[in-house]
Tab-separated table of C-alpha atoms and ligand atoms in Angstrom:
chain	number	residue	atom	x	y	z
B	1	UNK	CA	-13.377	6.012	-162.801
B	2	UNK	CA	-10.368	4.693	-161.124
B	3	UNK	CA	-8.237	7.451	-158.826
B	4	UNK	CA	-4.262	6.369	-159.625
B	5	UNK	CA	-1.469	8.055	-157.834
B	6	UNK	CA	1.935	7.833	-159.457
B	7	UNK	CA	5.020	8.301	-157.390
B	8	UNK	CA	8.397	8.670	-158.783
B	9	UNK	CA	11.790	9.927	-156.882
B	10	UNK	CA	15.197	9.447	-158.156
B	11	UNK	CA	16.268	9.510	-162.453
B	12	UNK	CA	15.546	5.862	-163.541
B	13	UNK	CA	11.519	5.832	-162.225
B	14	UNK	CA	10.696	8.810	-164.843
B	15	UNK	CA	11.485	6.750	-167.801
B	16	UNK	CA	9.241	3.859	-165.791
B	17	UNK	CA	6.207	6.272	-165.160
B	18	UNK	CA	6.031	8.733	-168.201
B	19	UNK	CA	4.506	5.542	-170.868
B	20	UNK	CA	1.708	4.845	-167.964
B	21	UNK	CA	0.669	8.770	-167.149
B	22	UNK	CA	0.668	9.059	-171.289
B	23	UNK	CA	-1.225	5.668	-171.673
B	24	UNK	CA	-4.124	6.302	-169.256
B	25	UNK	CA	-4.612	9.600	-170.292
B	26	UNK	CA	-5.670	8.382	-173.490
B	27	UNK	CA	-7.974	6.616	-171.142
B	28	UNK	CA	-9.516	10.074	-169.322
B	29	UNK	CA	-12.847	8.883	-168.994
B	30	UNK	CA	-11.590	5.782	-166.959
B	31	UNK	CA	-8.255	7.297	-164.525
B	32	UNK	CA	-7.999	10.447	-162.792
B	33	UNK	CA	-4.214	10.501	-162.273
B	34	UNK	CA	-1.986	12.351	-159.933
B	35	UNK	CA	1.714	12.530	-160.346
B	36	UNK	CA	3.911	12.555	-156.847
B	37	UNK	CA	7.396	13.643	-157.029
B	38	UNK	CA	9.133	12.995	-153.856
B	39	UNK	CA	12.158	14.948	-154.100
B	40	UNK	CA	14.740	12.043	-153.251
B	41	UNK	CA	16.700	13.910	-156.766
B	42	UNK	CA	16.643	17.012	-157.242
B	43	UNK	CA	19.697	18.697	-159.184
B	44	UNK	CA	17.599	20.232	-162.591
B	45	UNK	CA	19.873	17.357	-164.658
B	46	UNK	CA	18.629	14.356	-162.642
B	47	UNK	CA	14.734	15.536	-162.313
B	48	UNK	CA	13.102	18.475	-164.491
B	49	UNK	CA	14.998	18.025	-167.696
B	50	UNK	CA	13.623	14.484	-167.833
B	51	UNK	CA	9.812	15.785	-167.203
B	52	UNK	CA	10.750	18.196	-170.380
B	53	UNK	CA	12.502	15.008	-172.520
B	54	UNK	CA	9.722	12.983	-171.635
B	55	UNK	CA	6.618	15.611	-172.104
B	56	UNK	CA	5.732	13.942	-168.606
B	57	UNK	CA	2.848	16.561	-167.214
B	58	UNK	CA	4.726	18.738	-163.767
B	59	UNK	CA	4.239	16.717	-160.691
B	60	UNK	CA	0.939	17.488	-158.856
B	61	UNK	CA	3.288	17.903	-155.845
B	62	UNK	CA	6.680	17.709	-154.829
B	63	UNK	CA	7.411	16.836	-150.860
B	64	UNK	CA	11.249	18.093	-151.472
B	65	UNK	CA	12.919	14.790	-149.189
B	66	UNK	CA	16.169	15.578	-150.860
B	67	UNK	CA	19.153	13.813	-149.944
B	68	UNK	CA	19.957	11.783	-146.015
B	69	UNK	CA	20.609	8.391	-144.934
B	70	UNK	CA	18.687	5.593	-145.266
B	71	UNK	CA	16.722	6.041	-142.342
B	72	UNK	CA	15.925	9.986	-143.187
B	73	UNK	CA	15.198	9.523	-146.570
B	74	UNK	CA	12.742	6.860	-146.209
B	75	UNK	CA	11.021	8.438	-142.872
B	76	UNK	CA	10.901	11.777	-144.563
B	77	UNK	CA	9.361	10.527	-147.636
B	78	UNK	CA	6.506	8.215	-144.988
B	79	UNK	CA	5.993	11.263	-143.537
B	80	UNK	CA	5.508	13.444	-145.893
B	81	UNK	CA	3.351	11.104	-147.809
B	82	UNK	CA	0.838	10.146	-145.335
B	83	UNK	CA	-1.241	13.641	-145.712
B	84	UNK	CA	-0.764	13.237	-149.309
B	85	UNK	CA	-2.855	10.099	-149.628
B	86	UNK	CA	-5.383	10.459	-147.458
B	87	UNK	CA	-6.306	14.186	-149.138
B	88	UNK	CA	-6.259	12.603	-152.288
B	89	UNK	CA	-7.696	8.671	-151.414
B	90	UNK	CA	-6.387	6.960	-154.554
B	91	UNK	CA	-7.898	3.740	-155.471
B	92	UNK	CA	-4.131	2.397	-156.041
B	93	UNK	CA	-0.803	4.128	-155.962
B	94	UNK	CA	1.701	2.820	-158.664
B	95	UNK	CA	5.308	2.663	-157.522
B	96	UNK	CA	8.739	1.981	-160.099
B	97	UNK	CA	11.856	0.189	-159.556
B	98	UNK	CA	13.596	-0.079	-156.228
B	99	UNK	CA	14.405	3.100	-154.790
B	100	UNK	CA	13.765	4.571	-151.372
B	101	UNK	CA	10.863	6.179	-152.658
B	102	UNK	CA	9.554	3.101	-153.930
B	103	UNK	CA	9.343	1.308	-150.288
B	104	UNK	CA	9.011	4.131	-148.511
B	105	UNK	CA	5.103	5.464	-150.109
B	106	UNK	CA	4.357	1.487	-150.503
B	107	UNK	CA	5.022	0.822	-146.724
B	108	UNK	CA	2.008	4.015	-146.176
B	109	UNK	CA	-0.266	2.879	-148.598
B	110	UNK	CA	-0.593	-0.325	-147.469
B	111	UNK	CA	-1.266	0.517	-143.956
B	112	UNK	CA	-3.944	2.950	-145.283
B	113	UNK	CA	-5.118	-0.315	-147.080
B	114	UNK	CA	-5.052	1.915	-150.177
B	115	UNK	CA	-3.770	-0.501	-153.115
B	116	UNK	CA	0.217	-1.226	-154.777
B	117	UNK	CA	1.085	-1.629	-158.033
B	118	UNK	CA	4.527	-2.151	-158.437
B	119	UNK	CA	6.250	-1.657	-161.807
B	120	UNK	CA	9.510	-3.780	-162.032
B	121	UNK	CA	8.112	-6.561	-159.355
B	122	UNK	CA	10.019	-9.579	-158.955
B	123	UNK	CA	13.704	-8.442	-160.027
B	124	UNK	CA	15.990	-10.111	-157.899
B	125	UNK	CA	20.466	-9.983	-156.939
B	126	UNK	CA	20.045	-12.160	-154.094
B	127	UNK	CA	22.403	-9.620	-152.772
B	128	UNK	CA	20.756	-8.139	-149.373
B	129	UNK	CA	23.937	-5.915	-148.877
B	130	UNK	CA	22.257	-3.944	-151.761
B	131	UNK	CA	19.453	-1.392	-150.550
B	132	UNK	CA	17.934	-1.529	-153.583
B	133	UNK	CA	17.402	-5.572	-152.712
B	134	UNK	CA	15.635	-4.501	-149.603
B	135	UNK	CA	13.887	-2.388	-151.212
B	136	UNK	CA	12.571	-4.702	-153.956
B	137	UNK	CA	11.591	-7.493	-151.127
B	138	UNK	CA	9.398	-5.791	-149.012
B	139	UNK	CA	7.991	-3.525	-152.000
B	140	UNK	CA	6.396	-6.813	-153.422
B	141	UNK	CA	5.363	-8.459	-150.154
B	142	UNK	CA	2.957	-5.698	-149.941
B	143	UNK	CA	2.219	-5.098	-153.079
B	144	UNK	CA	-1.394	-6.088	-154.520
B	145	UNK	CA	-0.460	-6.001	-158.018
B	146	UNK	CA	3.050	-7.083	-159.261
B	147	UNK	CA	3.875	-6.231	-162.698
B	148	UNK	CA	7.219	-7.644	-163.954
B	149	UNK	CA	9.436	-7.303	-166.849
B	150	UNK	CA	10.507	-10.967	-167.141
B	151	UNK	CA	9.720	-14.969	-166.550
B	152	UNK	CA	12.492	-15.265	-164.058
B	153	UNK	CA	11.066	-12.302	-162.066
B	154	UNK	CA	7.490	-14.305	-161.966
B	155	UNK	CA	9.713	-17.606	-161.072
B	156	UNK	CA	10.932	-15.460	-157.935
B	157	UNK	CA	7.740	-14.138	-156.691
B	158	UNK	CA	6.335	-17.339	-156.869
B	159	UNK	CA	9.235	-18.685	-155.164
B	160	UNK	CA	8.315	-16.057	-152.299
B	161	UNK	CA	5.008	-17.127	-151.569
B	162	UNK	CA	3.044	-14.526	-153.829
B	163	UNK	CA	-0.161	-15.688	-155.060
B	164	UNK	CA	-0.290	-16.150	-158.853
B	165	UNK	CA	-3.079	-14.208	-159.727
B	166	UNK	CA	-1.239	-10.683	-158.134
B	167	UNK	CA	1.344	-11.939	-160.824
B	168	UNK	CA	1.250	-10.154	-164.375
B	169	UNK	CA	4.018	-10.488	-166.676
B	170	UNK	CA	3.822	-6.959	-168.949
B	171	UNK	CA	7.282	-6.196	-170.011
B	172	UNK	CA	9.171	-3.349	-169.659
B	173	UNK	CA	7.903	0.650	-169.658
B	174	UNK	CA	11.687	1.724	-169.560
B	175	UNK	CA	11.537	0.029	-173.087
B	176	UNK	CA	8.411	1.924	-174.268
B	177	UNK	CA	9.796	5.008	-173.214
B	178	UNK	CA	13.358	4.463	-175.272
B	179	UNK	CA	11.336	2.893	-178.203
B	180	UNK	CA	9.227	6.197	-178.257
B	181	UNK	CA	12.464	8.275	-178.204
B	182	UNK	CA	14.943	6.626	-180.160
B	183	UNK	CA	14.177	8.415	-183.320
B	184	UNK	CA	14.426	11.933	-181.591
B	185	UNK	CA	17.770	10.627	-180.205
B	186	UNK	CA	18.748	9.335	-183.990
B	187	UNK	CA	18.270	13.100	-184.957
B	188	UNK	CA	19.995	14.453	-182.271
B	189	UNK	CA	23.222	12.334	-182.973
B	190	UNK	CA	24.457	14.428	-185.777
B	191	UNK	CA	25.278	17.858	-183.334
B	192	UNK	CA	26.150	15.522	-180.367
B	193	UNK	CA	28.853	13.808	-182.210
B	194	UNK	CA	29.917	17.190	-183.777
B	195	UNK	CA	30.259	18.400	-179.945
B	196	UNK	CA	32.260	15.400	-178.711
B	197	UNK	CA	34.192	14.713	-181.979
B	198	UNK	CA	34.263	11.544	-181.437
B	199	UNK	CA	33.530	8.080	-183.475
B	200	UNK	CA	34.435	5.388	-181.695
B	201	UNK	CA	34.279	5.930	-177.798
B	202	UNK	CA	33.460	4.135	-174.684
B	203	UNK	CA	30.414	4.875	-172.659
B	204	UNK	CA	30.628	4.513	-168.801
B	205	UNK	CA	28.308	5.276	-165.741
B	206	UNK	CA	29.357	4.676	-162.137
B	207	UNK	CA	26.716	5.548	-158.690
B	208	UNK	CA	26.672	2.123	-156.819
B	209	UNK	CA	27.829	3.035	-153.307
B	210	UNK	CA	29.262	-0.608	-153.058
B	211	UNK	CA	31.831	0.162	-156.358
B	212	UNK	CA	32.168	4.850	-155.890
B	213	UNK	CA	31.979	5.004	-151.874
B	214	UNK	CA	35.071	2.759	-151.306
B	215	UNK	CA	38.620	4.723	-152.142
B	216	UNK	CA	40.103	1.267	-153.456
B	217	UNK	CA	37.033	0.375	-155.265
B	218	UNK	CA	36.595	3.891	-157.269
B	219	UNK	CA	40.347	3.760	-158.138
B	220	UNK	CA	40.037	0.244	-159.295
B	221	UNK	CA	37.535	1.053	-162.010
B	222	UNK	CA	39.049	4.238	-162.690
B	223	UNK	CA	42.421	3.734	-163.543
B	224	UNK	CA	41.550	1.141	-165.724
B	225	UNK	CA	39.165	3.975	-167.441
B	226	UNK	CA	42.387	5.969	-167.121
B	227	UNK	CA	43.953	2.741	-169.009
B	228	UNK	CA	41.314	1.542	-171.608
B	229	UNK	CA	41.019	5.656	-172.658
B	230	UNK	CA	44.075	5.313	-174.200
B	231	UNK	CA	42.669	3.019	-177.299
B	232	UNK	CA	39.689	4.598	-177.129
B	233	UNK	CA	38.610	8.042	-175.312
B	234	UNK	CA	36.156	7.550	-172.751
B	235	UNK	CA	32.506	9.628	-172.298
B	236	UNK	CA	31.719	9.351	-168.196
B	237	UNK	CA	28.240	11.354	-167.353
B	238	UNK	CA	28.960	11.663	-163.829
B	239	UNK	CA	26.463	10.782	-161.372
B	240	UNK	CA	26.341	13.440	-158.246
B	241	UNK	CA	27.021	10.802	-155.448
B	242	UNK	CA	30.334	9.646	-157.827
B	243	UNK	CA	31.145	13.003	-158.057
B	244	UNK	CA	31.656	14.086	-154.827
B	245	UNK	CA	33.604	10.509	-154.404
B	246	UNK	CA	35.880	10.897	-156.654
B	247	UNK	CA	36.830	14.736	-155.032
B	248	UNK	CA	36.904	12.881	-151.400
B	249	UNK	CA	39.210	10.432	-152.420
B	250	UNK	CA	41.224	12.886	-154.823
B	251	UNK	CA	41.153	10.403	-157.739
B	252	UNK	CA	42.940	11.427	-160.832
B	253	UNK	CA	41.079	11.199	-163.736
B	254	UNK	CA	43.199	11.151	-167.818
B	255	UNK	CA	41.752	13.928	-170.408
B	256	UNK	CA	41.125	11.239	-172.711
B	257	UNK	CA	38.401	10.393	-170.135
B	258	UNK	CA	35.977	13.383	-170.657
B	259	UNK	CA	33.768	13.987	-167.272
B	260	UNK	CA	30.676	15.663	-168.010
B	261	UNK	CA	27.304	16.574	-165.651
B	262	UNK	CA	24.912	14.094	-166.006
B	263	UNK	CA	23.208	14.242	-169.350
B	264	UNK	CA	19.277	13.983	-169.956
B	265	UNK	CA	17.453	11.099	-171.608
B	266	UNK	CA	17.722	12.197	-175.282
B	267	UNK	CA	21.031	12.679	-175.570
B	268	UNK	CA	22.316	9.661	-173.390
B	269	UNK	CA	20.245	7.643	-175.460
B	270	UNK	CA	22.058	8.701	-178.148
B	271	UNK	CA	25.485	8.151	-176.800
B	272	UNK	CA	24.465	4.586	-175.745
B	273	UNK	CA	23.317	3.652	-179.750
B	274	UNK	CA	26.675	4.891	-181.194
B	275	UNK	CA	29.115	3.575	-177.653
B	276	UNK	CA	31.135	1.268	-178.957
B	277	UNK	CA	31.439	-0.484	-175.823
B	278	UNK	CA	29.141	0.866	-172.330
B	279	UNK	CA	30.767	0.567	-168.994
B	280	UNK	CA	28.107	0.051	-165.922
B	281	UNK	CA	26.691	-0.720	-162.641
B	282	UNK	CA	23.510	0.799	-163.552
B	283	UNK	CA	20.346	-1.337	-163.841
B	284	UNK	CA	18.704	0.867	-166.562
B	285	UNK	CA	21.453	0.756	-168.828
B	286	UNK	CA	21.911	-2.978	-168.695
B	287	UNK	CA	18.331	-3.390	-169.961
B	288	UNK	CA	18.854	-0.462	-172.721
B	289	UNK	CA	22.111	-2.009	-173.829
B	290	UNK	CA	20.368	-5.263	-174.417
B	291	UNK	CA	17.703	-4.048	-176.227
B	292	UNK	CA	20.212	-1.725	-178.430
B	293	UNK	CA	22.502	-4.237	-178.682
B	294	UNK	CA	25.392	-2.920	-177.915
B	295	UNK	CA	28.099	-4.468	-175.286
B	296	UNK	CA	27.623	-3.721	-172.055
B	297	UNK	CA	30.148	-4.687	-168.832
B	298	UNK	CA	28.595	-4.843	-165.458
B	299	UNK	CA	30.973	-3.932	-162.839
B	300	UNK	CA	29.188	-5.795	-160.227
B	301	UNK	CA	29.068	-9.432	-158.792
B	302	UNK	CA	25.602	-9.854	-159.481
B	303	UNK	CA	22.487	-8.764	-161.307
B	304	UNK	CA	19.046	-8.855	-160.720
B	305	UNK	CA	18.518	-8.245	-164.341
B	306	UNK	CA	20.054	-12.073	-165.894
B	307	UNK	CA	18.130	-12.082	-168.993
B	308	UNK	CA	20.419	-9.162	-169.977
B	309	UNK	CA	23.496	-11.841	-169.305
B	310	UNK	CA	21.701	-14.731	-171.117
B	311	UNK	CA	19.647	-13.070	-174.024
B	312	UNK	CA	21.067	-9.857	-174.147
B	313	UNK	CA	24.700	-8.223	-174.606
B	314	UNK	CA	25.557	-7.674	-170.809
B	315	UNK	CA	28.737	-9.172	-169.261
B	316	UNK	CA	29.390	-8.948	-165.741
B	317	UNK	CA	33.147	-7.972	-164.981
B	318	UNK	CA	35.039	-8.155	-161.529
B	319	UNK	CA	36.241	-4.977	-160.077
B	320	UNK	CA	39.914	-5.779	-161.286
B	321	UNK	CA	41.721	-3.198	-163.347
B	322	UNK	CA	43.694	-5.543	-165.722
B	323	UNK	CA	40.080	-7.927	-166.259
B	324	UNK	CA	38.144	-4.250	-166.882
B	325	UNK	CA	40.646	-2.952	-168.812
B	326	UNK	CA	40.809	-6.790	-170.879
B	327	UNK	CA	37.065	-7.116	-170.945
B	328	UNK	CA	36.646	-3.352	-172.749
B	329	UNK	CA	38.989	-4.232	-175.089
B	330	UNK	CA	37.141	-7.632	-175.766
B	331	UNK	CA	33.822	-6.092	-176.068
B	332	UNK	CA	34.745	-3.319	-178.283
B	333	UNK	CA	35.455	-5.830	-181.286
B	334	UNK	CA	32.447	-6.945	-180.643
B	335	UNK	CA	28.627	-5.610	-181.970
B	336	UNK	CA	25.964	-8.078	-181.737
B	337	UNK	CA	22.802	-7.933	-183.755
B	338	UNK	CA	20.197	-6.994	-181.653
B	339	UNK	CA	16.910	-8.378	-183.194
B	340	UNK	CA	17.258	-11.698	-182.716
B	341	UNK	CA	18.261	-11.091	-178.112
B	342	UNK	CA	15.093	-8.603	-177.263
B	343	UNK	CA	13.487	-10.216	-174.176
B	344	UNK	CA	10.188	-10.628	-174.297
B	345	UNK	CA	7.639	-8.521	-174.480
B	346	UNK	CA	10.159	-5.555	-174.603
B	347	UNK	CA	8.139	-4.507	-177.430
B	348	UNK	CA	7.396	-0.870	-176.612
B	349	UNK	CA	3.476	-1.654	-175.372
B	350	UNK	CA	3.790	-2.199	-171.955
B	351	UNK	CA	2.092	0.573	-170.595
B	352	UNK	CA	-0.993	-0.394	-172.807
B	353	UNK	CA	-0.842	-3.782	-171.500
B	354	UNK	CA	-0.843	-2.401	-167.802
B	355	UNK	CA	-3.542	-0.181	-168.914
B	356	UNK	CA	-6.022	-2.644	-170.108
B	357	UNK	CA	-5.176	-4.677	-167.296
B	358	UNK	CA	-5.726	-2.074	-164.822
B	359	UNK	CA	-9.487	-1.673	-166.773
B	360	UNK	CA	-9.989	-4.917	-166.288
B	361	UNK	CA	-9.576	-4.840	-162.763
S	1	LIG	C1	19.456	6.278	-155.841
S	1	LIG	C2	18.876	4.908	-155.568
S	1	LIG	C3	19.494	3.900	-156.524
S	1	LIG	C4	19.327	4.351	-157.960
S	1	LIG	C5	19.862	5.758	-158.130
S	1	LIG	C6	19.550	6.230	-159.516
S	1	LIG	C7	18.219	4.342	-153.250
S	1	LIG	C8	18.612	3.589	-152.044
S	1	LIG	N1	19.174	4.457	-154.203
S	1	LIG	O1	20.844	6.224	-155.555
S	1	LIG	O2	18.855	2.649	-156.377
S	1	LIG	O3	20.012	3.454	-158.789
S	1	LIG	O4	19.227	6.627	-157.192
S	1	LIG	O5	20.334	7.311	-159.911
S	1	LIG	O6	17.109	4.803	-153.353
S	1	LIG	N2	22.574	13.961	-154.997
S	1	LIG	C9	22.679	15.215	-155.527
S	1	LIG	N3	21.637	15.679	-156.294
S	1	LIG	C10	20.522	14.951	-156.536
S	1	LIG	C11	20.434	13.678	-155.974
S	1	LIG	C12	21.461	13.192	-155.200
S	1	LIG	O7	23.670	15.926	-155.338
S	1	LIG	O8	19.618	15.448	-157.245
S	1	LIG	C13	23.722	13.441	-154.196
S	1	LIG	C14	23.601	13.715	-152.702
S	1	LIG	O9	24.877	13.976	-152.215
S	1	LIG	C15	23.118	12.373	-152.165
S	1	LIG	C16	23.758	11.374	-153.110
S	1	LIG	O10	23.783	12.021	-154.377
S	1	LIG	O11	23.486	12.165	-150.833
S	1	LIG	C17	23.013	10.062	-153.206
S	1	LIG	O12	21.629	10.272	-153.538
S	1	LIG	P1	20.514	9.186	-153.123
S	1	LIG	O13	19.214	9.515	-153.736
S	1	LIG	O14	20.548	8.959	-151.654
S	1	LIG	O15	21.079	7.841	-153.740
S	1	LIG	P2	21.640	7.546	-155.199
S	1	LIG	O16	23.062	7.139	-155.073
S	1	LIG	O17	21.291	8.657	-156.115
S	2	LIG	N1	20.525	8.150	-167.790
S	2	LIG	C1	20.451	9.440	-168.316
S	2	LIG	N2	21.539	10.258	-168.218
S	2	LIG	C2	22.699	9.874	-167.618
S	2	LIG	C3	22.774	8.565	-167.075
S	2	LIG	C4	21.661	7.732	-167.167
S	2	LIG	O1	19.420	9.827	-168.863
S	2	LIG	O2	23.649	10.677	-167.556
S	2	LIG	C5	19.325	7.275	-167.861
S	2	LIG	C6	19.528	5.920	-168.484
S	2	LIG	O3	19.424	5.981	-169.896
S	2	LIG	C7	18.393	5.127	-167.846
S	2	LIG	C8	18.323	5.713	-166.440
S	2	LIG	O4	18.928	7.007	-166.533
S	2	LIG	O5	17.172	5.390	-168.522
S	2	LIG	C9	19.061	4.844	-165.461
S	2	LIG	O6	19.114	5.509	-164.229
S	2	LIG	P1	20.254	5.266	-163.152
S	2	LIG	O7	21.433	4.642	-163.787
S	2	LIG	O8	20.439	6.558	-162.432
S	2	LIG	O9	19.543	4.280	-162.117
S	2	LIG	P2	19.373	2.697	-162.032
S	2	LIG	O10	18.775	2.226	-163.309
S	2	LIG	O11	20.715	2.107	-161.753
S	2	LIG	O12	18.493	2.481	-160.858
């Protein structure tokens, strides 16, 4: 019997996590899981609607870290965790993506030499103004098992002085969740489209500090929103950290760009099927637009997801208003066939390849 601790923390580790805690329980006799929420979200639309969408069981605990700098958010969360893990001794924590949570409960496992795996190893921008870069880095210099979602990512580690055999290429659990969910999203469509009256629309999602915290930045992107909406109406799910940006810097947002709350898993999915173009700086959604198929524009310099540029239907686009405003017009003539661009092994079994691995072990 193996003791796994899960952590997750902010809205994209859910989808990561929920395929694992589902797969091993099919395995009870072999895992005796615990699920950690840290608390970095919190708002009911960016944490307990997603344990309901994703029939993910009620975290075991919650340490409530909410929201702080850097610094606070990672020391809380150390703190916090330390008497978590050595009540419960785990024989390995897993830890998703690149988030402060992700570091910060890595960086106290490994000094209580309890073992790492880390979902989404290996993803790199080469961009170290990005926390999330940091985060990645020094996440899979400790970690003890490294479980990645592509070749390149493998390339990198290797590149970094991992040893091979803490290397396992699995694929991707965000795609097991969406393949698991896309038919409940299918039947959801229907009513959604009904609410937004809308066929054709644009899809957009905005929460990197480098593109929402800057006044020029923010207004860049959205007037050419405010532009673009005028071929076709624009659906922005607004992230709480772009929210509050976008009152700071009193930035005046068209009707025909409709601002909503964030929306849960089921029905964004949905949205992102039927967009006719999606608008971006989010990692997630450059890996769910590939897989869908549908165009996707990065509004970043980099990603440290390229097999969404090369196999998949992601574009990166400068932070220009005319070359946004150009590029959605571009990509909205444009519908690609998915099948044949799927990276590999985004086949909707990674968690039971992680699983068997992790019996194996
Ligand atoms: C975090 C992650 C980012 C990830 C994103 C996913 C880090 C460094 N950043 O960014 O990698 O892509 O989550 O969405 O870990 N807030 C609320 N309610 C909430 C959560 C946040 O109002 O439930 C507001 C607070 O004002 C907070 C701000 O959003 O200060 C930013 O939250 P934080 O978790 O620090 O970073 P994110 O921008 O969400
Ligand atoms: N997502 C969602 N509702 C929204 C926006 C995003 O359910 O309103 C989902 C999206 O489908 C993906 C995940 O959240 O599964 C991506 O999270 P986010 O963009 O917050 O973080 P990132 O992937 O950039 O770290």
């Amino acid at each position: 019997m193996k003791r796994i601790l899960h952590v997750v923390g902010a809205r994209p580790n859910y989808m990561k996590i929920a395929p694992l805690v589902r797969e091993m329980a099919k395995h009870h006799e072999d895992f005796a899981q615990t699920l950690v929420h840290t608390g970095q979200h919190y708002d009911d639309n960016m944490s307990k609607i997603f344990f309901d969408e994703l029939e993910m069981p009620r975290p075991d605990m919650n340490l409530e870290v909410g929201s702080g700098t850097h610094a606070e958010q990672t020391a809380q969360v150390m703190m916090r965790f330390e008497p978590v893990l050595i009540e419960f001794k785990p024989d390995w924590i897993v830890v998703p993506g690149d988030v402060n949570s992700t570091l910060a409960c890595a960086l106290v496992a490994s000094k209580l030499g309890i073992k790492i795996a880390h979902v989404e190893a290996g993803l790199r921008s080469f961009d170290r103004t990005m926390p999330e870069e940091i985060n990645r880095l020094l996440t899979d210099q400790i970690a003890d098992l490294l479980l990645t979602t592509s070749r390149e990512a493998d390339e990198n580690l290797l590149r970094e002085g991992v040893a091979p055999e803490k290397i396992h290429f699995v694929g991707n659990t965000m795609i097991d969740t969406l393949v698991r969910l896309v038919p409940i999203a299918d039947a959801r469509w229907p009513s959604l489209r009904a609410d937004f009256n809308l066929d054709r629309f644009v899809l957009v999602t905005l929460h990197r500090p480098n593109n929402v915290d800057d006044a020029d930045g923010l207004n860049e992107i959205i007037s050419a929103l405010n532009e673009a909406s005028a071929d076709l109406p624009v659906i922005f799910p607004v992230h709480p950290r772009t929210r509050q940006r976008i009152a700071d810097h009193r930035i005046s947002v068209r009707e025909s760009v409709r601002l909503t709350e964030p929306i849960g898993y089921v029905d964004f999915l949905a949205l992102q099927a039927h967009a006719a173009v999606v608008v971006t700086d989010s990692g997630g959604v450059q890996e769910e637009t590939t897989f869908l198929g549908v165009p996707c524009l990065t509004v970043r310099p980099n990603t440290e997801r390229p097999v969404t540029t090369t196999l998949g239907t992601n574009r990166l686009v400068k932070r220009n208003s005319s070359e946004i405003v150009s590029a959605i017009r571009d990509a909205a003539q444009h519908r690609r066939d998915s099948k044949n661009h799927r990276p590999e092994l985004w086949d909707g079994r990674t968690a039971e390849r992680i699983v068997s691995l992790f019996r194996e072990l």
